[in-house]
Amino acid sequence: MKNETEIETELELKKWLKDNCYPMKSYSINGNFIYEGCGIENNGGLYLWYYTERGEKTTLEYFATEKDAVQYALKQIKSDKHSNRNFIGMYKENEEVERIILELKKREVEYWTDKIPYGGINDWKTRIFVIGCGIKKVTDLIQNEEKTA
């Protein structure tokens, strides 16, 4: 695996992100499709760092070389504290949240949680995210989509 300072291409950046367990749902690196998030695009030899939301793309920065764009993108991604959080599930019952957190602690997996009004002000749910490659230790805890709602 390349050291961060040796990364010069989108392909190398994408590999580094995957090797370090960054979820790619919010980043378009080397052409993968995203609904919302940031990405790199080569536009006739000019590299763009952009943000897209609901089909609207906004260019944030321009770069003359792929290396400069990739190094900028890596810095931006690493500075976003949410970028390496892997979603494992959303839970209504506190007992289930406590059970999952206890299991994460047993496995020495770093995690993060928040509470959101998923179905409105009277329907609070707790989301649990695993940080980085801790996701490899908890594949059996990832909630399937039917149980999420």
Short mmCIF file of C-alpha atoms in Angstrom, two decimals:
data_model
loop_
_atom_site.label_atom_id
_atom_site.label_comp_id
_atom_site.label_asym_id
_atom_site.label_seq_id
_atom_site.Cartn_x
_atom_site.Cartn_y
_atom_site.Cartn_z
CA MET A 1 0.00 0.00 0.00
CA LYS A 2 1.28 3.43 -0.92
CA ASN A 3 2.06 6.00 1.71
CA GLU A 4 -0.32 8.98 1.63
CA THR A 5 2.39 11.30 0.30
CA GLU A 6 3.06 8.92 -2.63
CA ILE A 7 -0.52 8.93 -3.92
CA GLU A 8 -0.60 10.65 -7.32
CA THR A 9 -3.55 9.22 -9.27
CA GLU A 10 -7.28 8.77 -8.73
CA LEU A 11 -6.81 5.01 -8.98
CA GLU A 12 -4.19 5.08 -6.21
CA LEU A 13 -6.43 7.31 -4.06
CA LYS A 14 -9.41 5.02 -4.52
CA LYS A 15 -7.30 2.00 -3.55
CA TRP A 16 -5.94 3.82 -0.47
CA LEU A 17 -9.46 4.78 0.63
CA LYS A 18 -10.72 1.22 0.20
CA ASP A 19 -7.65 -0.25 1.93
CA ASN A 20 -8.34 2.07 4.87
CA CYS A 21 -12.07 1.20 4.92
CA TYR A 22 -13.51 4.54 3.90
CA PRO A 23 -17.06 4.03 2.60
CA MET A 24 -17.22 5.26 -1.00
CA LYS A 25 -20.91 6.29 -1.00
CA SER A 26 -20.04 9.98 -0.61
CA TYR A 27 -16.94 10.23 -2.83
CA SER A 28 -16.61 9.88 -6.57
CA ILE A 29 -12.98 8.97 -7.12
CA ASN A 30 -12.01 7.49 -10.48
CA GLY A 31 -15.55 7.66 -11.80
CA ASN A 32 -17.85 5.84 -9.36
CA PHE A 33 -21.37 7.28 -9.22
CA ILE A 34 -22.64 9.09 -6.10
CA TYR A 35 -25.96 10.78 -5.36
CA GLU A 36 -24.47 13.28 -2.96
CA GLY A 37 -20.93 14.12 -1.94
CA CYS A 38 -17.61 15.21 -3.39
CA GLY A 39 -15.55 13.97 -6.27
CA ILE A 40 -12.77 14.50 -8.77
CA GLU A 41 -13.51 14.99 -12.45
CA ASN A 42 -11.14 15.37 -15.39
CA ASN A 43 -12.61 18.00 -17.70
CA GLY A 44 -10.37 18.21 -20.77
CA GLY A 45 -7.15 18.00 -18.76
CA LEU A 46 -8.34 20.35 -16.01
CA TYR A 47 -9.15 18.53 -12.77
CA LEU A 48 -12.12 19.60 -10.68
CA TRP A 49 -12.95 18.94 -7.04
CA TYR A 50 -16.72 19.23 -6.86
CA TYR A 51 -19.72 18.77 -4.61
CA THR A 52 -22.96 17.29 -5.90
CA GLU A 53 -26.38 17.20 -4.29
CA ARG A 54 -29.68 16.22 -5.91
CA GLY A 55 -28.14 16.30 -9.35
CA GLU A 56 -26.64 19.78 -8.92
CA LYS A 57 -22.86 19.82 -9.26
CA THR A 58 -20.83 22.73 -7.87
CA THR A 59 -17.12 23.02 -8.64
CA LEU A 60 -15.19 23.89 -5.48
CA GLU A 61 -11.58 23.87 -6.74
CA TYR A 62 -9.62 23.56 -10.02
CA PHE A 63 -6.26 21.82 -10.52
CA ALA A 64 -3.78 21.68 -13.40
CA THR A 65 -2.61 18.15 -12.56
CA GLU A 66 -4.17 14.93 -11.38
CA LYS A 67 -1.59 14.70 -8.59
CA ASP A 68 -2.58 18.11 -7.20
CA ALA A 69 -6.28 17.22 -7.35
CA VAL A 70 -5.70 13.86 -5.67
CA GLN A 71 -3.56 15.32 -2.88
CA TYR A 72 -6.20 18.01 -2.24
CA ALA A 73 -9.00 15.42 -2.24
CA LEU A 74 -7.13 13.20 0.22
CA LYS A 75 -6.58 16.14 2.56
CA GLN A 76 -10.27 17.12 2.37
CA ILE A 77 -11.49 13.56 2.95
CA LYS A 78 -9.17 12.97 5.90
CA SER A 79 -10.19 16.28 7.50
CA ASP A 80 -13.88 15.27 7.44
CA LYS A 81 -14.53 13.42 10.71
CA HIS A 82 -17.52 11.66 9.14
CA SER A 83 -15.69 10.32 6.09
CA ASN A 84 -14.46 7.06 7.62
CA ARG A 85 -17.65 6.13 9.49
CA ASN A 86 -19.30 2.93 8.33
CA PHE A 87 -23.02 2.64 9.09
CA ILE A 88 -24.00 -0.66 10.72
CA GLY A 89 -27.57 -0.01 11.78
CA MET A 90 -30.39 2.11 13.15
CA TYR A 91 -32.27 1.09 16.29
CA LYS A 92 -35.42 2.21 18.10
CA GLU A 93 -35.01 0.25 21.32
CA ASN A 94 -32.35 1.36 23.84
CA GLU A 95 -31.77 -2.26 24.89
CA GLU A 96 -30.73 -3.16 21.34
CA VAL A 97 -28.40 -0.14 21.18
CA GLU A 98 -26.80 -1.16 24.49
CA ARG A 99 -26.39 -4.75 23.26
CA ILE A 100 -24.64 -3.64 20.05
CA ILE A 101 -22.40 -1.14 21.87
CA LEU A 102 -21.41 -3.77 24.42
CA GLU A 103 -20.45 -6.10 21.57
CA LEU A 104 -18.43 -3.36 19.86
CA LYS A 105 -16.56 -2.70 23.11
CA LYS A 106 -15.85 -6.42 23.57
CA ARG A 107 -14.37 -6.52 20.10
CA GLU A 108 -12.41 -3.29 20.76
CA VAL A 109 -14.03 -1.54 17.81
CA GLU A 110 -14.21 2.24 17.75
CA TYR A 111 -17.74 3.50 17.10
CA TRP A 112 -19.91 6.62 16.97
CA THR A 113 -23.64 7.07 17.57
CA ASP A 114 -26.27 9.73 17.15
CA LYS A 115 -30.06 10.01 17.56
CA ILE A 116 -32.30 11.28 14.78
CA PRO A 117 -36.07 11.84 14.45
CA TYR A 118 -36.31 9.23 11.69
CA GLY A 119 -40.08 9.15 11.26
CA GLY A 120 -40.83 12.50 12.87
CA ILE A 121 -40.44 14.12 16.27
CA ASN A 122 -41.97 11.11 18.06
CA ASP A 123 -39.87 8.46 16.30
CA TRP A 124 -36.29 8.82 17.54
CA LYS A 125 -33.78 6.21 16.42
CA THR A 126 -30.13 5.65 17.24
CA ARG A 127 -27.69 5.20 14.39
CA ILE A 128 -24.47 3.31 15.01
CA PHE A 129 -21.35 3.76 12.90
CA VAL A 130 -18.05 1.88 13.10
CA ILE A 131 -14.85 3.84 12.48
CA GLY A 132 -12.56 2.75 9.65
CA CYS A 133 -11.45 -0.86 9.34
CA GLY A 134 -13.26 -1.81 12.52
CA ILE A 135 -16.02 -2.66 10.05
CA LYS A 136 -14.10 -5.85 9.18
CA LYS A 137 -14.58 -7.09 12.76
CA VAL A 138 -18.36 -6.56 12.82
CA THR A 139 -19.77 -7.81 9.53
CA ASP A 140 -22.16 -10.04 11.49
CA LEU A 141 -23.60 -6.96 13.24
CA ILE A 142 -24.47 -5.02 10.09
CA GLN A 143 -28.20 -4.56 10.05
CA ASN A 144 -30.07 -5.50 6.91
CA GLU A 145 -32.35 -2.90 5.36
CA GLU A 146 -35.65 -4.52 6.42
CA LYS A 147 -34.74 -4.07 10.09
CA THR A 148 -33.67 -0.43 9.66
CA ALA A 149 -37.12 1.16 9.53
#
